[in-house]
Short mmCIF file of C-alpha atoms and ligand atoms in Angstrom, two decimals:
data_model
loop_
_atom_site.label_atom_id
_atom_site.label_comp_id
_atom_site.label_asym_id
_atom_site.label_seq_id
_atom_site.Cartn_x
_atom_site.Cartn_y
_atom_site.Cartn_z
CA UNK W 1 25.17 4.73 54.99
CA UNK W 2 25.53 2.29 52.20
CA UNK W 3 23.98 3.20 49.02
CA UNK W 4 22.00 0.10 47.97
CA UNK W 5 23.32 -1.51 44.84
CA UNK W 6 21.52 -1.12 41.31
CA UNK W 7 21.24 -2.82 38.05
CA UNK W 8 24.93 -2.03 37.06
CA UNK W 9 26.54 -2.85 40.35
CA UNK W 10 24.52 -5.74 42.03
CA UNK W 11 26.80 -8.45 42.17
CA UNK W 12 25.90 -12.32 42.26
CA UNK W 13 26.04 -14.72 45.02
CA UNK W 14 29.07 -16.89 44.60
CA UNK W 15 28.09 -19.38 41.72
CA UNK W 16 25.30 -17.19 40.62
CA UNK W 17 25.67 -15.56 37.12
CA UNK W 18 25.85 -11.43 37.82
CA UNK W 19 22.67 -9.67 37.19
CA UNK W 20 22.80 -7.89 33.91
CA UNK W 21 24.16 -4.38 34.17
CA UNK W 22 21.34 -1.47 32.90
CA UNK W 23 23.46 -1.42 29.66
CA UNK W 24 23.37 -5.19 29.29
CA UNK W 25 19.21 -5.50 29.93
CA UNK W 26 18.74 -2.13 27.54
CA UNK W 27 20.87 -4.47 24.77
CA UNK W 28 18.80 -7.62 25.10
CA UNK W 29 15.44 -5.78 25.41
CA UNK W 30 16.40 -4.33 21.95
CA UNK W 31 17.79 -7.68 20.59
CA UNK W 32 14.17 -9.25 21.57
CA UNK W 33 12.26 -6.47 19.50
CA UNK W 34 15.00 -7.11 16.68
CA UNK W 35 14.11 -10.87 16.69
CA UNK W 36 11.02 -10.44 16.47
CA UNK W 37 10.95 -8.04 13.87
CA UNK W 38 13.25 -10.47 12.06
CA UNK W 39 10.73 -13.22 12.54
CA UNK W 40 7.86 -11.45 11.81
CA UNK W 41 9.52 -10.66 8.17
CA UNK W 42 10.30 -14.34 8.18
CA UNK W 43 6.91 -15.30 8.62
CA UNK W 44 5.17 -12.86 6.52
CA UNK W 45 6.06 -15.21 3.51
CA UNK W 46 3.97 -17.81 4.96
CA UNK W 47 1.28 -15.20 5.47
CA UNK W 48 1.71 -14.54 1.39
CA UNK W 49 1.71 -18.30 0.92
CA UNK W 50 -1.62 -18.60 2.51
CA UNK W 51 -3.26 -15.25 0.60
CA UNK W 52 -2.05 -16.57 -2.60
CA UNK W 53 -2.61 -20.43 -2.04
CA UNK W 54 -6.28 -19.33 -1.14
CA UNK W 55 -5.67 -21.41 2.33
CA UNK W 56 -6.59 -18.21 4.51
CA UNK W 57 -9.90 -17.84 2.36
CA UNK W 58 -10.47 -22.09 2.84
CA UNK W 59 -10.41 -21.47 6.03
CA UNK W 60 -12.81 -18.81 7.29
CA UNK W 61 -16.02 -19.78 8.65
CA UNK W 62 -14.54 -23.32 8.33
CA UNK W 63 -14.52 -24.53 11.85
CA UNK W 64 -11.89 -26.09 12.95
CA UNK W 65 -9.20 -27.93 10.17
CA UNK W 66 -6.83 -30.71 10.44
CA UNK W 67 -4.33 -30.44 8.07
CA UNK W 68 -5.91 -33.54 6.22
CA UNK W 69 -9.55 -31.75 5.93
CA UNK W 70 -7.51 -28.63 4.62
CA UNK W 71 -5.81 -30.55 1.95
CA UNK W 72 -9.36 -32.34 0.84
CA UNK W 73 -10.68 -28.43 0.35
CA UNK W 74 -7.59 -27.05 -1.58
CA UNK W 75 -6.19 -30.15 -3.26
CA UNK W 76 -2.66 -28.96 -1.65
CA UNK W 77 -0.05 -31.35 -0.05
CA UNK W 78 -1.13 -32.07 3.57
CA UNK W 79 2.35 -32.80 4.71
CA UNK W 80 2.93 -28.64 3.42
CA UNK W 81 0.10 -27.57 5.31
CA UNK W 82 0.72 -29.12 8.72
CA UNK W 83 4.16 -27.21 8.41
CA UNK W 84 2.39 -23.83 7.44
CA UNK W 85 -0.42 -24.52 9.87
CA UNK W 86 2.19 -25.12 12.60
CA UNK W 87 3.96 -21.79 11.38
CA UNK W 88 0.62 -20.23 11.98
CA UNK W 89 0.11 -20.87 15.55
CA UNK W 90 3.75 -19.72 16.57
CA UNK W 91 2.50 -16.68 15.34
CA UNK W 92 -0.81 -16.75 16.91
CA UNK W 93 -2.65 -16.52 13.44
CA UNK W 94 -4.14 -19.89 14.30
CA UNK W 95 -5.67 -21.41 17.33
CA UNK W 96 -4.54 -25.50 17.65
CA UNK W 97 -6.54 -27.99 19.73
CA UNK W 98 -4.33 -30.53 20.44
CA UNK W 99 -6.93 -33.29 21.17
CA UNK W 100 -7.91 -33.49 17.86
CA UNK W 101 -5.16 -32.19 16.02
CA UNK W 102 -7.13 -29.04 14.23
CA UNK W 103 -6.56 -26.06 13.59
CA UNK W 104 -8.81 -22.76 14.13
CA UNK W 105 -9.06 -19.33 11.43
CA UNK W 106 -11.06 -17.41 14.27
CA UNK W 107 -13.54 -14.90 12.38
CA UNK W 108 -12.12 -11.73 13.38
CA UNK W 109 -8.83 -12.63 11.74
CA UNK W 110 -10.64 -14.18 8.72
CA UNK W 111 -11.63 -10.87 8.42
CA UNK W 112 -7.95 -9.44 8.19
CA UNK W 113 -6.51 -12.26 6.49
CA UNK W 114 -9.12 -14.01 4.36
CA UNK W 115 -11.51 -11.65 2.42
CA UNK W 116 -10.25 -9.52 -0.34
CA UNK W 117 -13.55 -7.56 -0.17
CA UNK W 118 -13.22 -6.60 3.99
CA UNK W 119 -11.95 -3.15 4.46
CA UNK W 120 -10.03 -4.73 6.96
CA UNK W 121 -8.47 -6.96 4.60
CA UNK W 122 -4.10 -6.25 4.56
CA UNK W 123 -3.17 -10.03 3.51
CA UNK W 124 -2.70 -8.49 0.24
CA UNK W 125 0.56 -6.16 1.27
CA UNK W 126 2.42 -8.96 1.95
CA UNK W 127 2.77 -9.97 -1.92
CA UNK W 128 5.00 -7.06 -2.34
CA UNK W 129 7.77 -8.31 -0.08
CA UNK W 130 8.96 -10.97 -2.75
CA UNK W 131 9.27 -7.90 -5.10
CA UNK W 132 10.96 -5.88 -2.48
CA UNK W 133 13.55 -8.85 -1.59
CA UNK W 134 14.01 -9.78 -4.91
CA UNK W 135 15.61 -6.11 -5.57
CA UNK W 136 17.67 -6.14 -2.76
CA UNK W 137 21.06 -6.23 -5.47
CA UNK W 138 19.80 -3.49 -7.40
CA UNK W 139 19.06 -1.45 -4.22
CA UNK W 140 22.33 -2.32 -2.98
CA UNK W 141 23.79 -0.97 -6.43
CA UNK W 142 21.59 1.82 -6.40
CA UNK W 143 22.70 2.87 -3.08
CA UNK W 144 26.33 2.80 -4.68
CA UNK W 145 25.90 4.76 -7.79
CA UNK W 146 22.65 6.88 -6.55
CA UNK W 147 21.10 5.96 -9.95
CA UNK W 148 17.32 4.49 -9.86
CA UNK W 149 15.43 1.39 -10.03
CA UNK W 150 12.70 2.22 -11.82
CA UNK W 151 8.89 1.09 -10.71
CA UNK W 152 8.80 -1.69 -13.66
CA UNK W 153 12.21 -3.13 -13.02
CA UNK W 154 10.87 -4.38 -9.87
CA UNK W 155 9.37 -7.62 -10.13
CA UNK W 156 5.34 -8.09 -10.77
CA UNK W 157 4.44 -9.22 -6.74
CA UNK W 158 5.09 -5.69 -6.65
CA UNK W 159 2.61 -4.30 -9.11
CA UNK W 160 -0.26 -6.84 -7.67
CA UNK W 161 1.07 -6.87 -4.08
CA UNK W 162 0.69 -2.68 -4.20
CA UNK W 163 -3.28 -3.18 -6.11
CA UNK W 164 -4.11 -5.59 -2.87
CA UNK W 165 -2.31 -3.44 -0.42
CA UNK W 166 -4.33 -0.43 -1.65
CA UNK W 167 -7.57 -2.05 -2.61
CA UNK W 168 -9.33 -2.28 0.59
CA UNK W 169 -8.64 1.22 1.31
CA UNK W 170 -10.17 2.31 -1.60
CA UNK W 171 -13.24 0.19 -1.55
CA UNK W 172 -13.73 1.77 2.07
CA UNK W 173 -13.14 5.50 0.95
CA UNK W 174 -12.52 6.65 -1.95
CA UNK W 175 -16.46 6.96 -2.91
CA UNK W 176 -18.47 7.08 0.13
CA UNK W 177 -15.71 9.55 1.87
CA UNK W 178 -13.09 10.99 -0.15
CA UNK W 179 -14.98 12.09 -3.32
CA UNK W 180 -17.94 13.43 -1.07
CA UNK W 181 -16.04 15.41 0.70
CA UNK W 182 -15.06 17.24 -2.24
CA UNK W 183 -17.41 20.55 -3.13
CA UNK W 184 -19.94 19.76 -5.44
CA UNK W 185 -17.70 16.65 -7.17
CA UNK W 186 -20.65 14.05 -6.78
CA UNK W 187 -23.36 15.68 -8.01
CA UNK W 188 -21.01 16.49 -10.99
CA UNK W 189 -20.11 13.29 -11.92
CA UNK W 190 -24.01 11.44 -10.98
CA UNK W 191 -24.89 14.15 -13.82
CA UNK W 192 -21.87 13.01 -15.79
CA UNK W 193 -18.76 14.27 -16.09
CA UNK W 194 -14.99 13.06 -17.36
CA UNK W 195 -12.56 11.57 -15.14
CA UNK W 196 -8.71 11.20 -15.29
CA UNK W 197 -6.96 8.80 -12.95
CA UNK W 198 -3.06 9.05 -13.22
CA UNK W 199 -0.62 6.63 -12.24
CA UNK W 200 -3.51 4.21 -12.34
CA UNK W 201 -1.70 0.93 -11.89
CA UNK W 202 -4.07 -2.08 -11.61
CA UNK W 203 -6.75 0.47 -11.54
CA UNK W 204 -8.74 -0.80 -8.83
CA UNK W 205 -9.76 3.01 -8.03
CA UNK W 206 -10.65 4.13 -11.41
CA UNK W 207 -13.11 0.93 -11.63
CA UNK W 208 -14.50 1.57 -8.11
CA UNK W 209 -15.61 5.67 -9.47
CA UNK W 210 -16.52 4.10 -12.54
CA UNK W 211 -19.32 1.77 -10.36
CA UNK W 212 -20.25 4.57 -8.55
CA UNK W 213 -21.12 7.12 -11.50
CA UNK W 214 -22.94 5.25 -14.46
CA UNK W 215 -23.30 8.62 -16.18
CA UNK W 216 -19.33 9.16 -16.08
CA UNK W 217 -16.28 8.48 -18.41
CA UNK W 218 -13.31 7.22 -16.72
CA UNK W 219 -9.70 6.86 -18.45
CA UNK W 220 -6.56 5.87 -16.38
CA UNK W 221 -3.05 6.43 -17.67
CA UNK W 222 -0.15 4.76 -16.74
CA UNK W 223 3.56 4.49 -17.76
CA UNK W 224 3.67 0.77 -16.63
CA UNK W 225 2.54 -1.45 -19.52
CA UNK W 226 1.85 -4.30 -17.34
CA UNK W 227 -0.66 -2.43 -14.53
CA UNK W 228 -2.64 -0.85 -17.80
CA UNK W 229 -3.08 -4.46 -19.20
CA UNK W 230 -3.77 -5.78 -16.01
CA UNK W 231 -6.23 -2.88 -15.83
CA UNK W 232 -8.08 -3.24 -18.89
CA UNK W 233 -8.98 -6.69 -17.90
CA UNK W 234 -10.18 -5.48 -14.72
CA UNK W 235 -12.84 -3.40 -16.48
CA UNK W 236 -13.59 -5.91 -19.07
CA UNK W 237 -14.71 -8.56 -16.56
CA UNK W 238 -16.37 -5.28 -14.43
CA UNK W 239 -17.97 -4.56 -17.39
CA UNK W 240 -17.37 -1.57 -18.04
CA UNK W 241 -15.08 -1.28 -20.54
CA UNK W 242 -17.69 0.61 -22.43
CA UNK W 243 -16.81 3.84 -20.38
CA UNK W 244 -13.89 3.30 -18.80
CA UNK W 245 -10.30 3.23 -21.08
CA UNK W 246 -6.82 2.33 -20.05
CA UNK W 247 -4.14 3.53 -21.44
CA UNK W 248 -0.21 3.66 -21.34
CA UNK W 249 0.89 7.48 -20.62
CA UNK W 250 3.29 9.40 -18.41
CA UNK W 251 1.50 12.00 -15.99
CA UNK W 252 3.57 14.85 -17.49
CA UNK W 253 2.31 14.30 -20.88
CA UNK W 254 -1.55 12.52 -20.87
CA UNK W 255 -3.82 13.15 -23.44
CA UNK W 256 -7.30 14.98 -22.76
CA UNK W 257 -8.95 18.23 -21.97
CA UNK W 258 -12.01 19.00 -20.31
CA UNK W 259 -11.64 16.67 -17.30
CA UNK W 260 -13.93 17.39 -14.19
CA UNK W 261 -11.77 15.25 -12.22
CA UNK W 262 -8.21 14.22 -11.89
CA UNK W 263 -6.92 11.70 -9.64
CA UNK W 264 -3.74 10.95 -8.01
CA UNK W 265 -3.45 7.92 -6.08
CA UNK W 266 -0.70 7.56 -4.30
CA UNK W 267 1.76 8.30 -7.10
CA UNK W 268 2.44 11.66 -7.13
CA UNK W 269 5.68 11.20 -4.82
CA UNK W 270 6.76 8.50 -7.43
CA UNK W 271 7.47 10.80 -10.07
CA UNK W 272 10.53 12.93 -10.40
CA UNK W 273 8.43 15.57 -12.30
CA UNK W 274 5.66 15.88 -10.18
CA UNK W 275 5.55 19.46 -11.45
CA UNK W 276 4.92 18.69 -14.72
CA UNK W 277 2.48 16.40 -13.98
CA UNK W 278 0.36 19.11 -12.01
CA UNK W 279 0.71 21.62 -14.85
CA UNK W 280 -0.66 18.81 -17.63
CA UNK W 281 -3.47 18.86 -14.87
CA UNK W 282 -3.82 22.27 -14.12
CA UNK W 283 -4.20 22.61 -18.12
CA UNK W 284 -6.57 18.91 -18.19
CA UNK W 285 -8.80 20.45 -16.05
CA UNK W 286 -12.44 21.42 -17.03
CA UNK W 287 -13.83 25.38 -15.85
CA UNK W 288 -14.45 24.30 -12.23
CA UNK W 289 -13.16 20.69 -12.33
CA UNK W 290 -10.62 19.10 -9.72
CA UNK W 291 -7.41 17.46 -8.87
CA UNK W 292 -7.57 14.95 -6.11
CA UNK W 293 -4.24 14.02 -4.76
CA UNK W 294 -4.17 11.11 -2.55
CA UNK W 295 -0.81 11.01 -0.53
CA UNK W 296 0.55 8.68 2.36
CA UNK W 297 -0.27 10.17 5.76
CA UNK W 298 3.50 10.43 6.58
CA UNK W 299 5.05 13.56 8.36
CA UNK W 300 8.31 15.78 6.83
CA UNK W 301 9.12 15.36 10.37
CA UNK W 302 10.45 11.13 10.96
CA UNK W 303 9.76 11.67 14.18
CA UNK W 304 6.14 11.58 13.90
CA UNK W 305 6.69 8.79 11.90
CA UNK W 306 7.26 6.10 14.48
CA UNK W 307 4.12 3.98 13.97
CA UNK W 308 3.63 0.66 12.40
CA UNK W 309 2.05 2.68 9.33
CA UNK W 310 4.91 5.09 9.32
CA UNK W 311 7.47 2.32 9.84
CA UNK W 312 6.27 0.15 6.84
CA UNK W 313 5.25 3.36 4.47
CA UNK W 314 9.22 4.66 5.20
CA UNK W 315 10.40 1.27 4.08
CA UNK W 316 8.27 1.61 0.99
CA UNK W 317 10.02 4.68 0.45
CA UNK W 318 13.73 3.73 0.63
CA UNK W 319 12.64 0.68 -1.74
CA UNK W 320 9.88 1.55 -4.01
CA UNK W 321 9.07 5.65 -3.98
CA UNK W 322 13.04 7.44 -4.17
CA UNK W 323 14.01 4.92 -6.50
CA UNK W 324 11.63 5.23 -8.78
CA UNK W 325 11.92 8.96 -9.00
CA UNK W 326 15.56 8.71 -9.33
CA UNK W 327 14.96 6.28 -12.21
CA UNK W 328 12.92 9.11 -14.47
CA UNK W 329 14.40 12.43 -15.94
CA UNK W 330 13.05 15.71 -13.74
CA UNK W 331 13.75 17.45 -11.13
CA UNK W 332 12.30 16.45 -7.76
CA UNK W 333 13.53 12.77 -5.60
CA UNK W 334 10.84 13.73 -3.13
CA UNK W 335 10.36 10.07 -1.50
CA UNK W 336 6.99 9.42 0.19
CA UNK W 337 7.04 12.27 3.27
CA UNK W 338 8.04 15.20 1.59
CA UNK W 339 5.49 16.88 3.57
CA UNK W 340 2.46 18.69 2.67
CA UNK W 341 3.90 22.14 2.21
CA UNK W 342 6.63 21.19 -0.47
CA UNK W 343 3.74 19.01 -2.36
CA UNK W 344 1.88 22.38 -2.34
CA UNK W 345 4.32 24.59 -3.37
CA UNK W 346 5.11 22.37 -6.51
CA UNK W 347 1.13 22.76 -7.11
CA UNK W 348 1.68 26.45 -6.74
CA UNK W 349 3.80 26.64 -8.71
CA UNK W 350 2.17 24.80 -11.56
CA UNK W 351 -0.67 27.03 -11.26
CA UNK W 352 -2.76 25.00 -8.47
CA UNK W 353 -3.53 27.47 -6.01
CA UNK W 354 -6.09 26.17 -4.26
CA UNK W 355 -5.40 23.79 -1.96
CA UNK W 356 -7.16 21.72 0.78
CA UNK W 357 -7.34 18.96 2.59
CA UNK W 358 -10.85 17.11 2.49
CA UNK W 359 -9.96 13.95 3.86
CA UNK W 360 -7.47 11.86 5.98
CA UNK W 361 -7.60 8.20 7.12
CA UNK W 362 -4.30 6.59 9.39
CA UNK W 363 -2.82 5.93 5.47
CA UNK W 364 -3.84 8.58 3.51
CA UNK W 365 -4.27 12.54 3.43
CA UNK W 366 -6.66 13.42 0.41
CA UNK W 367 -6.16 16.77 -1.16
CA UNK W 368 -8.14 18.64 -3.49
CA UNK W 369 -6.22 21.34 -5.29
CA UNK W 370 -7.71 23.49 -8.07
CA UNK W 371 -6.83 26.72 -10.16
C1 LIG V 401 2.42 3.14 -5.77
S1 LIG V 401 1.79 2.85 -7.36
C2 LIG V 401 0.09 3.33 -7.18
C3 LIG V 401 -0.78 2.71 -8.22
C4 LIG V 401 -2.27 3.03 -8.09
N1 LIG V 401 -2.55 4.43 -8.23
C5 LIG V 401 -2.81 2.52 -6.78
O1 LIG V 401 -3.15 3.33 -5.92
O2 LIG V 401 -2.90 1.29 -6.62
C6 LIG V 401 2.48 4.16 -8.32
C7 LIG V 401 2.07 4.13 -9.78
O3 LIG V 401 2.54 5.31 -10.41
C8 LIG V 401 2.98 4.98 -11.70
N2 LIG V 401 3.92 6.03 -12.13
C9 LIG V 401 5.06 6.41 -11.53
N3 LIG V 401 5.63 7.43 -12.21
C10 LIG V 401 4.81 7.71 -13.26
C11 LIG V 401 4.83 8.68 -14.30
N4 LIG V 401 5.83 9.58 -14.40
N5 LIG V 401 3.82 8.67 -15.19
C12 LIG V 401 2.82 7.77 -15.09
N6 LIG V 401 2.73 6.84 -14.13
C13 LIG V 401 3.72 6.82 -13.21
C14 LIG V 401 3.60 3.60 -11.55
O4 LIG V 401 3.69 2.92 -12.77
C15 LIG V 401 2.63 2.96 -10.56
O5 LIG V 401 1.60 2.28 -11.21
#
């Protein structure tokens, strides 16, 4: 009996090209997924071209567009747009009736791409990758020497690009879920309490607790000049700059005492002293008060990693988190899945015992840790 031929040994008729061997097919499957990761990063600039051109917000609940209506409501150059709008159906971002030459934002991606406010908004991360690009040399460098690249030598799509990216999540969360599921924390703060948010940045989340608790004070420290600027404006035109300060400080050495709450967001893993900055809590802390540590839901295990979240929050790691740890003086290059158990050890051991985990979303695990 003749075995019947397979993948690697079927032959093809004479003039026929030979069907790819299993090897061959296993390649080009793998080249396909390569391409089109390659031209998804290719097209996410148009995608930031359109969140910061305000052309995805001109075009929700717009109807259809030709690229000559889209130019009358942005004052932009129509022959840009058809290009862009063209970019946007190959991608499938669009719909395009050819008969009369229009393009369509349907609503359900308006409200991915379009709305700042939607929780489902995530137009925003894609300001970061001009930052991330644009360090590419010093990465390279950094690779070479294992020295840093510190969080403000990166350029300032980063800093906005990571307030965007996070912003949504917050707005969704942070009150309604993440603070309520921490003992006692919202009736403390409706009373009126003091609040510390840490590695602030634009402080989108310090504003958002601020809203929520009229009866609280609210000061966010960061060592990034820039973000607390850009942060003091944000509560001036809040308005609430009455209550809520900004000011430049590193995590292992912010002022205060007496604070009922201190806050982490996603910036713990950032710091090559993260230590230190949990003992300046652990002595911050009111009798009874709490540090909330908001962390990337990644796994110490990169196998549990594989997921679009996982993919893009590993990236953000080997760009943005080890570097900028490597770029400060301390101990610790702890990159963005360290894992829960060596985070909580380095709360142990700065005298933050308790520790639990009161929240978790697909990008976030939310601990609160107290004496
Ligand atoms: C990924 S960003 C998060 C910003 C903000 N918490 C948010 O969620 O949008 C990390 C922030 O940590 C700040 N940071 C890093 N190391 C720090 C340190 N040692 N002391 C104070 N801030 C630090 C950076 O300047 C940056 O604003």
């Amino acid at each position: 009996m003749t075995a019947a031929p397979t993948a690697s040994t079927r032959a093809g008729a004479p003039g026929e090209a030979a069907a790819p061997t299993a090897e061959e097919a296993r390649v080009r499957e793998f080249l396909e997924r390569v391409i089109a990761d390659g031209a998804a990063a290719m097209a996410g600039l148009c995608t930031s071209i359109g969140d910061r051109l305000g052309l995805w917000t001109a075009m929700a609940g717009a109807g259809p567009l030709t690229p000559a209506e889209l130019a009358a409501r942005t004052g932009l150059d129509e022959r840009y747009l058809r290009e862009w709008l063209d970019a946007q159906v190959a991608g499938e971002y669009l719909d395009y009736d050819p008969d009369r030459g229009s393009y369509l934002l349907t609503d359900e991606r308006a409200a991915v791409l379009a709305d700042p406010d939607a929780p489902t908004y995530a137009a925003g991360m894609f300001t970061m990758l001009q930052a991330l690009y644009g360090s590419e040399n010093a990465l390279l460098e950094a690779f070479r020497t294992g020295e840093g690249v510190g969080w403000g030598e990166h350029g300032p799509a980063l800093f906005e690009g990571t307030a965007k990216f996070f912003r949504p999540g917050y707005a969704a969360a942070l009150v309604p879920e993440w603070l309520g599921a921490v003992d006692g924390m919202e009736e403390r703060l409706q009373r009126g309490g003091r609040v510390a948010d840490i590695g602030c940045g634009y402080g989108h989340s310090t504003v958002f607790m601020a809203e929520a608790y009229p009866a609280s004070r609210f000061h966010g420290y960061d060592f990034h000049g820039p973000s607390v600027e850009a942060a003091r404006s944000l509560a001036e035109r809040s308005g609430l700059a009455d209550r809520v300060e900004f000011d430049v400080a590193t995590a292992q050495d912010y002022p205060g005492e007496g604070y009922d709450l201190v806050t982490f967001f996603d910036c713990l893993h950032d710091m090559s002293d993260p230590g230190g900055a949990l003992r300046q809590t652990e002595h911050a802390l009111a009798d009874g008060g709490v540090c909330l540590l908001v962390e990337p839901n990644m796994s110490a295990d990169v196998r549990e990693n594989v997921h679009p979240i996982g993919r893009g929050m590993s990236a953000a790691s080997v760009a943005v988190c080890l570097p900028s740890a490597l770029a400060q003086p301390g101990p610790e290059a702890l990159g963005n899945h360290a894992g829960e158990d060596v985070m909580r050890r380095i709360a142990d051991g700065a005298g933050l015992h308790h520790w639990t985990l009161a929240a978790e979303s697909p990008v976030n695990r939310v601990y609160a840790v107290t004496r």
